Amino acid sequence: MTGVVFESVLSPPRIRVSDAVGHEQTELHTDEACALTPTTASCPFRVTDAVEATVSGFEIRGITHSFVRDRSGQLLLSTDHDCEHSLPADDYYIEPTTTMKLYVEVSSSISIDANSERLRVSFDGPTRVVFGSRSPRNRPPETVTTTDDPEDLMTALSCLGEGILADSPDRSYPTIRGHPPEIALGSELDVPTNIDPHDSDVVFELPPRVDALYPVVPLVYYLNAAIEPGDTPRLVADGETVYETTLQTLSSAVKDLLPHVFLLDCLARQAGFYPFDIDIHDRVADDLPFEPADYYDQSTAEQLRAYLDVPFETLQPHLPQWSVTAHVEPATEHITAMPYLAAQLAFIDCATYPRVTGTEARRASVQAFVDGGQRTRATTDVFDEQASFVDVSADSRTRSDVWVGDDVPLRANKFLAEGYRNRHQREPLETTTITVTIVCNESWMDGEAAAVEDLYGAREGLPFEVRTHERLRREELADVLQRETDFFHYIGHAESRGLQCTDGFLDVESVPSVGTDAFFLNACQSYRQAAALVEAGAIGGIATLSDVIDEPAATVGRTTARLLNQGFPLRDSLAIARERSFTGGQYLAVGDDSVALVQAASSLPNYCLITGSDDHYELSIRTYTTNQYGLGSMFTPQVESKGNRYLANMLIGPYNLDREDLIEFLELLDVPAEFDGEFYWASELADELK
């Protein structure tokens, strides 16, 4: 079973298409309920599951664009959110831009009517239609085993590009970047027979040491490059050196090279299946010595030669913001983390940071921590002399930082490979309902429990089940933790020995396995318990390093719940919520910090930045990537009158709006917003502006 589920729902009649692992869902409303029969799709794109049905049309709610192609895959029509089109009877493939990758195969005339509320596709009466889809889930296809010998490590890392499904600029689409093979340490080198780690016209020559190998990982993966020994770090394309740097500047060089090549690929890919300009094209075209689309069919080596003739400074102001920097201890054992970091195109810094303990750790972590009579969620002193903390230097070029190494990071999330493995080993659930489990073990925190209970599941069109438990004993909490649930939210006290229950503390390490995917332990010093949850089967979650005062902790809890409910991944939910509390620095994500609870209603989660007054306002929109919609995804804001497409992780705008238009926009989706420096939710700001 691949994880794609098609369901015929009777009332109101609709076809629900779900990814039973990732919880993405799309609903196609029909005039009448219809029977679904498994079949095989014949469209020119990869489809893992398909059904056929007889319908006279379908409707998808919300802002939805679509592409219509002929039998050969040639694009005939691209629709936006305000249009009407008709095509004569023929064979067509229709691709709506929904949260699921969906293809509709039909032989009929077609009428398309789209507005800001829905996309309606009508056929010439009841018609046999094939609905095809593929799961966005991305598992490592193979495992490469390596020894700790540097040349074996080079061979293993040269296999990462096996996950790239095209050798054209289409690799800039996230759906083309499949997961690379896993890497394991063993007694001898073992590469699967279907992988040739040196079959590439692009080669990195590097000194045989891990602090030279790790920083190039995302670029090796993206370019499907090989690594060979060399005295000086060099990028070689078809035998010609196209870039050379030093070991000391290697990490910085990759941070220049990868976004530069990536953006030019995004400009070149318009010559492929999706011939659409992105907004940046018109702004940089005059500064480029060539038209990127002319290099679409060239070899990667030829593309690199041309791309690197463009100075980095030319594109620097137009680059998308990178999502994450991984700070990795230069140790051989962390070779196993490289495939998971490569899949995210993470920047990688190899560095050794200072360790701090005890009082020094408290000072580094808390800084402006407030001592006073306010209630906290702690029951003991926080930093003892046994815990060792890593003071990580955050990377200003990315939105988040993750630590790969021993001990507990400050100012970064904690990478645990178990979280990624747990995600990849998840089997499809029997139900597509999203389940949230809330446990509140302290009566004076009931208000927070009630608030987050109302927030989870407040999304039209997504089936939620929220279960709330209060004042559990240790045995009861252990039982709850072992049940299958998508998200576990604990509110109460914690310390290093466990989560507080009515009869003592439950140490999660005593629970053999847990059934939750993601979690939030909103209690003091919950890091050790969070790590134990991941080791017992969870994917990732949010925890605390030290004391958190109750009122700010409740603010972080409510904000995080609402952001997760809007489709933000853990790390971005936490980053935004941190800014709302002076104790926000005490929180970190543990495990796989890219996991999300649901998909965003607008494909990419977004955050509005608004300034102005009276009847003149400026609106900018900051978009965020997800596991499904990664770097290279495109986004068109509804406020965009020209239908321009923008890359993910960009700041879009500003748009000049009057009060009425701004209110209308804010009422579309309840996303986070900042107005003149103050945090709001869009619906709240719309009410205030009225």
XYZ file of C-alpha atoms in Angstrom:
690
model
C 0.000 0.000 0.000
C 1.484 3.342 -1.058
C -0.489 5.535 1.321
C -2.914 7.171 -1.180
C -6.544 6.554 -0.241
C -9.569 7.374 -2.425
C -12.920 7.533 -0.623
C -16.422 8.189 -1.901
C -18.239 10.314 0.696
C -22.030 10.391 0.538
C -22.986 13.662 2.218
C -22.248 16.046 0.739
C -21.211 13.918 -2.263
C -17.477 14.127 -2.864
C -14.321 12.144 -3.534
C -11.711 12.453 -0.790
C -8.085 11.812 -1.795
C -5.764 11.386 1.175
C -2.194 10.556 1.994
C -2.711 8.287 4.983
C 0.864 8.869 6.150
C 1.438 12.575 5.626
C -2.199 13.636 6.225
C -2.487 15.713 3.081
C -6.074 15.691 1.785
C -7.999 16.982 -1.217
C -11.749 16.790 -1.729
C -13.459 16.861 -5.138
C -17.134 17.706 -4.730
C -19.474 16.001 -7.213
C -23.151 16.441 -8.070
C -23.961 12.919 -6.901
C -22.229 10.225 -4.883
C -20.228 7.931 -7.130
C -18.722 4.460 -6.997
C -14.919 4.226 -7.192
C -13.177 1.334 -8.939
C -9.388 0.801 -8.780
C -7.747 1.123 -12.182
C -4.475 2.024 -13.904
C -3.759 5.575 -15.051
C -2.078 6.305 -18.390
C -1.004 9.917 -17.835
C 2.610 10.937 -18.652
C 3.430 11.610 -14.987
C 4.201 9.160 -12.204
C 1.017 7.870 -10.551
C 0.998 5.270 -7.777
C -2.763 4.879 -7.289
C -5.817 5.495 -9.478
C -9.581 4.970 -9.470
C -12.252 5.444 -12.079
C -15.707 6.946 -11.585
C -18.573 8.313 -13.637
C -19.173 12.009 -12.937
C -20.428 15.045 -14.839
C -17.759 17.248 -13.259
C -16.105 18.130 -9.971
C -15.468 21.132 -7.794
C -12.516 21.897 -5.529
C -13.081 24.475 -2.799
C -10.619 27.284 -2.217
C -8.133 28.995 -4.513
C -7.096 26.373 -7.056
C -5.178 26.699 -10.306
C -5.031 23.970 -12.933
C -3.099 22.766 -15.972
C -4.733 21.031 -18.932
C -2.641 18.871 -21.301
C -3.284 16.777 -24.378
C -2.501 13.070 -24.667
C 1.166 13.769 -25.432
C 1.559 15.853 -22.293
C 1.697 19.138 -24.198
C 0.331 21.997 -22.131
C -2.837 23.454 -23.631
C -4.134 25.651 -20.847
C -3.111 27.115 -17.504
C -5.855 28.578 -15.341
C -5.669 30.997 -12.435
C -8.183 31.757 -9.695
C -10.395 34.094 -11.785
C -11.173 32.678 -15.219
C -13.540 30.795 -17.523
C -12.350 28.436 -20.274
C -13.851 25.847 -22.618
C -12.176 23.139 -24.700
C -13.814 20.909 -27.354
C -14.269 17.176 -26.967
C -10.909 15.380 -26.886
C -8.600 13.401 -24.612
C -7.245 15.531 -21.745
C -5.184 15.370 -18.575
C -6.202 17.919 -15.945
C -3.830 18.696 -13.083
C -5.373 20.816 -10.295
C -2.840 22.444 -7.950
C -4.059 20.780 -4.791
C -2.278 19.594 -1.663
C -2.201 16.095 -3.164
C -0.498 15.502 -6.507
C -3.640 14.801 -8.549
C -4.196 13.992 -12.240
C -7.610 13.687 -13.918
C -7.841 11.712 -17.176
C -10.963 12.317 -19.276
C -12.304 12.082 -22.843
C -14.882 14.851 -23.169
C -15.386 18.522 -23.738
C -14.300 20.604 -20.752
C -15.585 23.795 -19.156
C -13.542 25.402 -16.382
C -14.904 28.134 -14.122
C -12.596 29.374 -11.341
C -12.843 32.156 -8.768
C -11.432 32.920 -5.337
C -13.767 30.386 -3.691
C -13.566 27.308 -5.918
C -12.514 25.620 -9.156
C -15.356 23.995 -11.128
C -14.630 21.555 -13.981
C -17.621 20.344 -16.042
C -17.825 17.618 -18.680
C -20.374 16.823 -21.392
C -22.754 14.898 -19.142
C -21.910 11.810 -17.047
C -18.426 10.740 -18.142
C -15.946 8.037 -17.208
C -13.053 9.753 -15.461
C -9.786 8.373 -14.057
C -8.418 10.078 -10.947
C -4.740 9.362 -10.349
C -2.411 10.422 -7.557
C 0.895 9.680 -5.956
C 1.860 9.871 -2.341
C 4.209 12.735 -1.450
C 5.835 10.449 1.067
C 9.543 10.085 0.400
C 11.469 7.087 1.730
C 15.137 6.228 1.258
C 15.177 3.644 -1.562
C 18.400 1.841 -0.611
C 21.088 1.651 2.077
C 24.768 2.202 1.360
C 27.163 0.786 3.955
C 30.583 2.360 4.458
C 33.581 1.987 6.724
C 35.220 4.971 8.416
C 37.931 5.059 5.750
C 37.814 8.555 4.126
C 37.753 7.211 0.573
C 34.891 4.860 1.449
C 33.056 7.833 2.947
C 33.576 9.673 -0.346
C 32.095 6.756 -2.260
C 29.080 6.596 0.046
C 28.394 10.331 -0.273
C 28.741 10.049 -4.057
C 25.600 7.892 -3.963
C 23.380 10.667 -2.577
C 22.417 11.938 -6.031
C 20.638 8.652 -6.713
C 17.594 10.381 -5.228
C 17.473 13.043 -7.962
C 14.956 11.924 -10.593
C 16.104 14.202 -13.454
C 19.423 15.546 -14.694
C 17.786 18.742 -15.983
C 16.902 21.996 -14.179
C 13.660 20.220 -13.185
C 15.700 19.064 -10.166
C 14.725 22.441 -8.694
C 11.160 21.106 -8.274
C 10.787 19.407 -4.867
C 8.810 16.523 -6.423
C 11.859 15.644 -8.551
C 14.174 15.467 -5.539
C 13.565 12.002 -4.172
C 15.111 10.891 -0.921
C 18.759 9.796 -1.221
C 19.865 6.344 -0.029
C 20.469 5.900 3.677
C 24.066 5.513 4.834
C 25.119 3.051 7.514
C 28.506 2.390 9.096
C 29.850 -1.150 8.857
C 32.932 -3.279 8.490
C 33.158 -2.994 4.691
C 31.958 -0.826 1.822
C 28.719 -2.111 0.286
C 27.023 -0.167 -2.532
C 23.794 -1.596 -4.052
C 24.406 -2.909 -7.572
C 21.907 -0.494 -9.143
C 23.891 2.568 -7.945
C 27.010 3.805 -9.708
C 28.541 6.377 -7.360
C 30.959 7.685 -10.007
C 28.576 7.981 -12.960
C 28.626 11.788 -13.104
C 30.181 14.513 -15.228
C 30.409 16.704 -12.113
C 33.072 15.927 -9.505
C 34.130 17.495 -6.227
C 37.812 17.065 -5.454
C 38.250 17.293 -1.684
C 40.794 16.510 1.033
C 39.934 13.112 2.586
C 38.572 14.385 5.941
C 35.019 14.708 7.222
C 35.166 18.470 7.785
C 35.766 18.777 4.032
C 33.177 16.172 3.022
C 30.158 17.213 5.072
C 29.788 20.848 3.876
C 29.447 19.812 0.208
C 26.708 17.212 0.865
C 23.683 19.286 -0.269
C 25.420 20.311 -3.510
C 26.684 16.780 -4.196
C 23.114 15.524 -3.801
C 21.517 18.294 -5.870
C 23.973 17.992 -8.786
C 24.242 14.185 -8.546
C 27.982 14.747 -8.281
C 30.806 12.382 -7.336
C 33.537 13.030 -4.763
C 37.180 12.209 -5.379
C 40.340 12.869 -3.326
C 42.223 16.106 -3.961
C 44.491 18.493 -2.108
C 42.362 21.599 -2.767
C 38.542 21.789 -2.771
C 37.540 22.083 -6.419
C 34.351 21.683 -8.437
C 35.142 19.993 -11.757
C 32.659 19.895 -14.657
C 33.456 17.416 -17.428
C 37.172 17.638 -16.623
C 37.300 21.434 -16.291
C 37.690 23.216 -12.962
C 34.792 25.666 -12.687
C 35.223 26.647 -9.030
C 38.027 26.433 -6.495
C 38.159 27.415 -2.830
C 40.004 26.607 0.405
C 39.122 24.255 3.228
C 38.602 27.251 5.527
C 36.046 28.858 3.171
C 34.444 25.675 1.831
C 31.226 25.894 3.847
C 30.730 29.532 2.890
C 31.463 28.691 -0.756
C 28.720 26.041 -0.828
C 26.303 28.602 0.651
C 27.081 30.784 -2.369
C 27.146 28.031 -4.988
C 24.024 26.050 -4.136
C 21.446 28.909 -4.068
C 23.070 30.456 -7.156
C 22.822 27.252 -9.216
C 19.391 26.506 -7.772
C 17.919 29.871 -8.775
C 19.279 29.640 -12.320
C 17.725 26.161 -12.555
C 14.402 27.671 -11.468
C 14.731 30.182 -14.315
C 15.774 27.523 -16.844
C 13.028 25.007 -16.058
C 10.390 27.070 -17.873
C 11.577 25.225 -20.995
C 10.219 21.993 -19.497
C 6.752 20.621 -18.649
C 5.707 23.806 -16.815
C 6.589 26.752 -19.101
C 5.960 29.495 -16.559
C 8.109 32.437 -15.659
C 8.706 33.191 -12.024
C 8.591 36.800 -10.906
C 12.370 36.982 -10.554
C 12.928 36.368 -14.268
C 11.950 39.861 -15.365
C 14.056 41.426 -12.639
C 17.293 39.624 -13.522
C 16.959 38.923 -17.268
C 18.840 42.048 -18.346
C 21.717 41.243 -15.980
C 22.293 37.729 -17.322
C 24.662 37.028 -20.246
C 22.348 34.268 -21.529
C 18.750 33.084 -21.387
C 18.638 30.293 -18.754
C 15.952 28.355 -20.648
C 18.456 27.848 -23.491
C 20.428 25.559 -21.165
C 17.495 23.338 -20.193
C 18.594 20.457 -22.439
C 22.332 20.882 -21.859
C 24.425 18.625 -19.632
C 24.885 19.547 -15.994
C 28.521 20.349 -16.761
C 27.517 22.807 -19.495
C 24.932 24.374 -17.214
C 27.520 24.875 -14.482
C 29.972 26.507 -16.864
C 27.329 29.021 -17.909
C 25.858 29.543 -14.452
C 29.238 30.278 -12.880
C 29.921 32.972 -15.454
C 27.267 34.963 -13.607
C 28.714 36.773 -10.546
C 27.127 35.704 -7.260
C 26.351 39.370 -6.508
C 24.005 39.539 -9.523
C 21.522 37.079 -8.028
C 22.201 37.594 -4.318
C 19.295 40.048 -3.738
C 16.845 37.682 -5.450
C 17.649 34.366 -3.750
C 15.042 32.546 -1.661
C 15.951 32.336 2.007
C 17.366 28.905 2.792
C 15.416 26.859 5.317
C 17.993 25.346 7.639
C 21.667 25.177 8.566
C 22.913 21.986 10.184
C 25.831 22.461 12.571
C 27.606 19.100 12.560
C 30.364 17.853 14.801
C 33.233 16.692 12.543
C 32.927 13.026 13.524
C 32.637 9.996 11.249
C 29.563 8.703 13.075
C 27.497 11.607 11.674
C 27.855 10.278 8.134
C 24.499 8.567 8.796
C 22.805 11.985 9.161
C 23.910 13.203 5.734
C 21.043 11.728 3.633
C 18.410 13.380 5.856
C 20.184 16.743 5.651
C 20.720 16.411 1.895
C 17.006 15.757 1.335
C 16.308 19.172 2.898
C 19.132 20.862 0.920
C 20.407 21.961 4.325
C 23.533 24.063 4.561
C 26.126 22.210 6.631
C 28.733 23.789 8.901
C 31.379 21.600 10.488
C 32.367 23.200 13.760
C 33.226 22.508 17.360
C 31.334 24.777 19.724
C 32.082 25.448 23.398
C 30.374 23.275 26.006
C 28.852 24.848 29.098
C 27.377 23.293 32.234
C 25.668 24.265 35.457
C 25.447 27.975 36.266
C 27.257 28.928 33.085
C 24.720 26.963 31.037
C 21.840 28.661 32.827
C 23.362 32.077 32.091
C 23.927 31.292 28.413
C 20.457 29.864 27.954
C 18.271 32.098 30.038
C 20.017 35.478 29.720
C 17.007 37.672 30.475
C 15.230 35.045 32.546
C 12.933 36.631 35.114
C 13.269 35.510 38.720
C 10.232 36.352 40.768
C 7.015 35.149 42.290
C 5.450 34.034 39.006
C 4.435 30.426 38.733
C 6.655 28.147 36.650
C 6.231 24.608 35.371
C 9.319 23.346 37.156
C 9.530 21.387 40.354
C 13.316 21.277 40.784
C 16.436 23.217 39.963
C 16.987 23.222 36.222
C 20.656 22.987 35.251
C 22.693 20.589 37.318
C 26.395 20.014 36.767
C 25.760 16.790 34.817
C 24.050 18.172 31.693
C 26.348 19.546 28.985
C 25.079 22.231 26.607
C 26.426 23.348 23.223
C 26.399 27.087 22.551
C 25.607 27.098 18.802
C 26.218 30.191 16.660
C 23.074 30.698 14.581
C 23.429 31.171 10.821
C 21.896 34.469 9.692
C 21.417 33.127 6.152
C 18.814 30.541 7.133
C 15.538 30.491 9.050
C 16.475 27.777 11.503
C 19.472 25.923 12.889
C 19.850 22.313 13.951
C 22.632 20.673 15.954
C 23.988 17.262 14.914
C 26.173 15.993 17.700
C 26.344 15.108 21.371
C 24.793 17.144 24.201
C 21.972 19.697 24.219
C 22.062 22.716 21.882
C 21.350 26.319 22.819
C 19.893 28.498 20.027
C 19.336 25.477 17.749
C 17.085 22.449 17.425
C 18.365 18.961 18.206
C 18.757 16.505 15.312
C 17.972 12.903 16.188
C 18.248 10.447 13.301
C 15.679 8.186 14.988
C 13.002 10.780 14.247
C 13.691 10.663 10.521
C 13.811 6.876 10.500
C 10.533 6.753 12.399
C 8.899 8.985 9.772
C 10.108 6.823 6.925
C 8.979 3.631 8.651
C 5.432 4.891 9.248
C 2.775 2.698 7.695
C -0.501 4.150 6.358
C -3.205 4.433 9.005
C -6.599 2.848 8.519
C -8.306 6.205 9.003
C -7.604 9.614 7.469
C -8.910 11.404 10.568
C -6.222 13.504 12.259
C -6.043 12.729 15.965
C -4.745 15.061 18.676
C -4.276 13.906 22.270
C -4.096 16.529 25.045
C -3.018 15.678 28.592
C -3.313 18.293 31.357
C -2.031 17.075 34.709
C -2.362 20.326 36.669
C -5.723 21.914 37.508
C -4.521 25.510 37.312
C -3.439 24.877 33.714
C -6.924 23.767 32.599
C -7.456 27.097 30.856
C -4.581 26.419 28.483
C -5.866 22.897 27.836
C -9.312 24.230 26.948
C -7.800 26.878 24.667
C -5.643 24.486 22.648
C -8.503 21.982 22.470
C -10.529 24.618 20.639
C -7.607 25.513 18.358
C -6.700 22.022 17.168
C -9.013 20.949 14.383
C -10.447 24.406 13.701
C -9.922 23.874 9.965
C -12.867 23.393 7.642
C -12.574 20.341 5.420
C -10.104 18.431 7.596
C -11.475 15.640 9.817
C -10.082 15.964 13.365
C -10.575 14.015 16.568
C -9.336 15.738 19.737
C -9.020 13.642 22.922
C -8.421 15.371 26.257
C -7.247 13.676 29.464
C -6.834 15.217 32.904
C -4.953 14.240 36.061
C -3.574 10.926 34.832
C -1.695 8.434 36.948
C 1.616 7.031 35.678
C 0.039 3.839 34.380
C -2.686 5.808 32.585
C -0.238 8.211 30.938
C 1.942 5.311 29.781
C -1.147 3.743 28.210
C -2.094 7.013 26.463
C 1.435 7.393 25.091
C 1.325 3.949 23.514
C -1.897 4.624 21.601
C -1.735 5.781 17.983
C -2.203 9.535 17.631
C -0.900 12.162 15.273
C -0.057 14.742 17.921
C 0.451 14.580 21.686
C 0.267 17.837 23.684
C 1.292 17.606 27.345
C 0.570 20.468 29.764
C 1.940 20.198 33.266
C 5.118 19.766 35.299
C 8.231 17.890 34.260
C 11.795 17.330 35.338
C 14.644 15.109 34.275
C 13.114 12.062 35.975
C 9.832 12.281 34.057
C 6.439 13.846 33.370
C 4.489 14.540 36.541
C 1.376 12.446 37.185
C -0.989 12.338 40.143
C 1.031 9.514 41.705
C 4.580 10.551 40.832
C 6.661 10.937 37.682
C 6.538 8.811 34.527
C 9.930 8.456 32.867
C 9.226 8.037 29.142
C 12.302 5.797 28.908
C 10.248 3.201 30.786
C 7.623 3.149 27.990
C 8.665 0.505 25.420
C 7.142 2.293 22.413
C 4.945 5.299 21.724
C 2.204 5.773 19.139
C 2.436 9.503 18.570
C 3.955 11.060 15.468
C 4.657 14.553 16.839
C 4.357 16.166 20.257
C 4.638 19.283 22.409
C 5.798 18.875 26.013
C 4.865 22.286 27.431
C 6.537 21.780 30.777
C 9.837 22.791 32.309
C 13.057 20.946 31.458
C 11.237 18.463 29.242
C 14.120 17.919 26.808
C 15.194 14.515 28.148
C 11.640 13.223 28.042
C 11.252 14.562 24.486
C 14.396 12.738 23.361
C 13.037 9.565 24.948
C 9.771 9.961 22.995
C 11.710 10.098 19.725
C 13.828 7.110 20.683
C 10.603 5.224 21.479
C 9.029 5.868 18.076
C 7.949 9.517 17.712
C 9.054 11.608 14.727
C 9.691 14.948 16.388
C 8.412 17.423 18.913
C 8.898 20.545 20.975
C 10.453 20.609 24.440
C 12.030 23.007 26.925
C 15.544 23.441 28.232
C 14.747 25.037 31.573
C 12.145 26.892 33.617
C 9.243 28.445 31.738
C 6.891 30.804 33.563
C 3.279 29.727 33.252
C 1.704 32.682 31.456
C 4.404 33.003 28.738
C 4.410 29.203 28.398
C 0.663 29.229 27.806
C 1.173 31.897 25.128
C 3.780 29.755 23.383
C 1.470 26.740 23.671
C -1.566 28.481 22.183
C 0.423 30.129 19.396
C 2.189 26.894 18.464
C -1.096 24.956 18.406
C -2.679 27.508 16.096
C 0.338 27.581 13.769
C 0.464 23.782 13.578
C -3.238 23.846 12.756
C -2.449 26.192 9.848
C 0.106 23.800 8.360
C 3.376 25.275 9.650
C 6.093 22.673 10.348
C 7.332 22.257 13.915
C 10.469 24.340 13.468
C 8.686 27.314 11.899
C 5.776 27.130 14.346
C 8.250 27.240 17.171
C 10.333 30.042 15.628
C 7.267 32.280 15.319
C 5.902 31.352 18.755
C 9.281 32.038 20.393
C 9.062 35.670 19.348
C 5.872 36.100 21.361
C 7.417 35.224 24.723
C 10.500 36.378 26.608
C 11.050 32.748 27.639
C 10.705 31.551 24.024
C 14.433 30.846 23.920
C 13.896 27.980 26.338
C 12.073 25.951 23.679
C 13.629 23.730 21.025
C 12.505 21.080 18.570
C 13.827 17.530 18.965
C 14.075 14.763 16.355
C 12.805 15.615 12.858
C 11.884 19.289 13.189
C 10.373 19.444 9.673
C 7.306 17.362 10.584
C 3.884 19.045 10.228
C 0.454 18.160 11.633
C -1.626 19.124 8.565
C -1.158 20.724 5.164
C -1.575 24.463 4.737
C -4.807 25.609 3.112
C -2.799 27.656 0.595
C -0.157 24.946 -0.110
C 2.608 27.089 1.453
C 2.204 28.382 5.013
C 2.522 32.152 5.003
C 2.858 35.128 7.327
C 1.567 38.629 6.522
C 3.535 41.800 7.290
C 1.395 44.945 7.207
C 2.094 48.621 7.736
C 0.017 51.745 7.191
C -3.045 53.540 8.513
C -6.306 55.228 7.502
C -6.977 53.993 3.962
C -3.461 53.186 2.740
C -1.711 49.959 3.701
C 1.275 47.967 2.480
C 1.074 44.162 2.574
C 4.026 41.788 2.238
C 3.800 37.995 2.458
C 6.521 35.694 3.785
C 6.119 32.098 2.643
C 7.490 28.946 4.282
C 8.459 25.546 2.900
C 7.175 22.172 4.087
C 8.214 18.565 3.487
C 5.768 18.392 0.581
C 6.262 21.907 -0.783
C 10.000 22.391 -0.472
C 12.453 24.837 -1.992
C 11.522 25.418 -5.617
C 7.760 25.348 -5.044
C 5.767 28.228 -6.497
C 3.170 30.453 -4.864
C 0.692 32.991 -6.239
C -0.982 35.211 -3.615
C -4.637 35.925 -4.255
C -3.883 39.617 -3.932
C -1.617 39.260 -6.998
C -3.632 40.797 -9.864
C -1.201 39.698 -12.595
C -1.043 36.055 -11.506
C 2.733 36.202 -11.013
C 4.422 33.142 -9.569
C 6.936 33.426 -6.741
C 9.374 30.919 -5.316
C 8.822 29.537 -1.833
C 10.707 31.124 1.071
C 10.539 34.559 -0.510
C 9.215 37.841 0.858
C 6.529 38.845 -1.655
C 5.318 42.405 -2.111
C 4.692 44.997 -0.921
C 1.169 45.437 -2.296
C -0.657 48.739 -1.823
C -4.193 48.162 -0.555
C -7.001 50.281 0.780
C -8.758 49.288 3.997
C -11.604 47.412 2.305
C -9.295 45.337 0.094
C -7.004 44.547 3.032
C -9.924 43.369 5.176
C -11.198 41.215 2.313
C -7.766 39.615 1.958
C -7.365 38.999 5.693
C -10.725 37.235 5.839
C -9.646 34.614 3.278
C -7.324 32.579 5.540
C -6.602 32.922 9.249
C -2.817 33.173 8.946
C -0.419 34.897 11.371
C 0.087 38.578 10.698
C 2.208 41.437 11.977
C 0.721 44.933 11.919
C 3.005 47.820 12.803
C 5.173 45.446 14.842
C 2.317 43.777 16.771
C 1.364 40.098 16.354
C -2.183 39.256 15.221
C -4.150 36.531 13.564
C -5.616 37.652 10.246
C -9.217 37.261 11.402
C -8.560 39.324 14.533
C -6.841 42.083 12.582
C -9.691 42.177 10.051
C -12.191 42.664 12.896
C -10.061 45.421 14.403
C -9.720 47.254 11.089
C -13.494 47.202 10.651
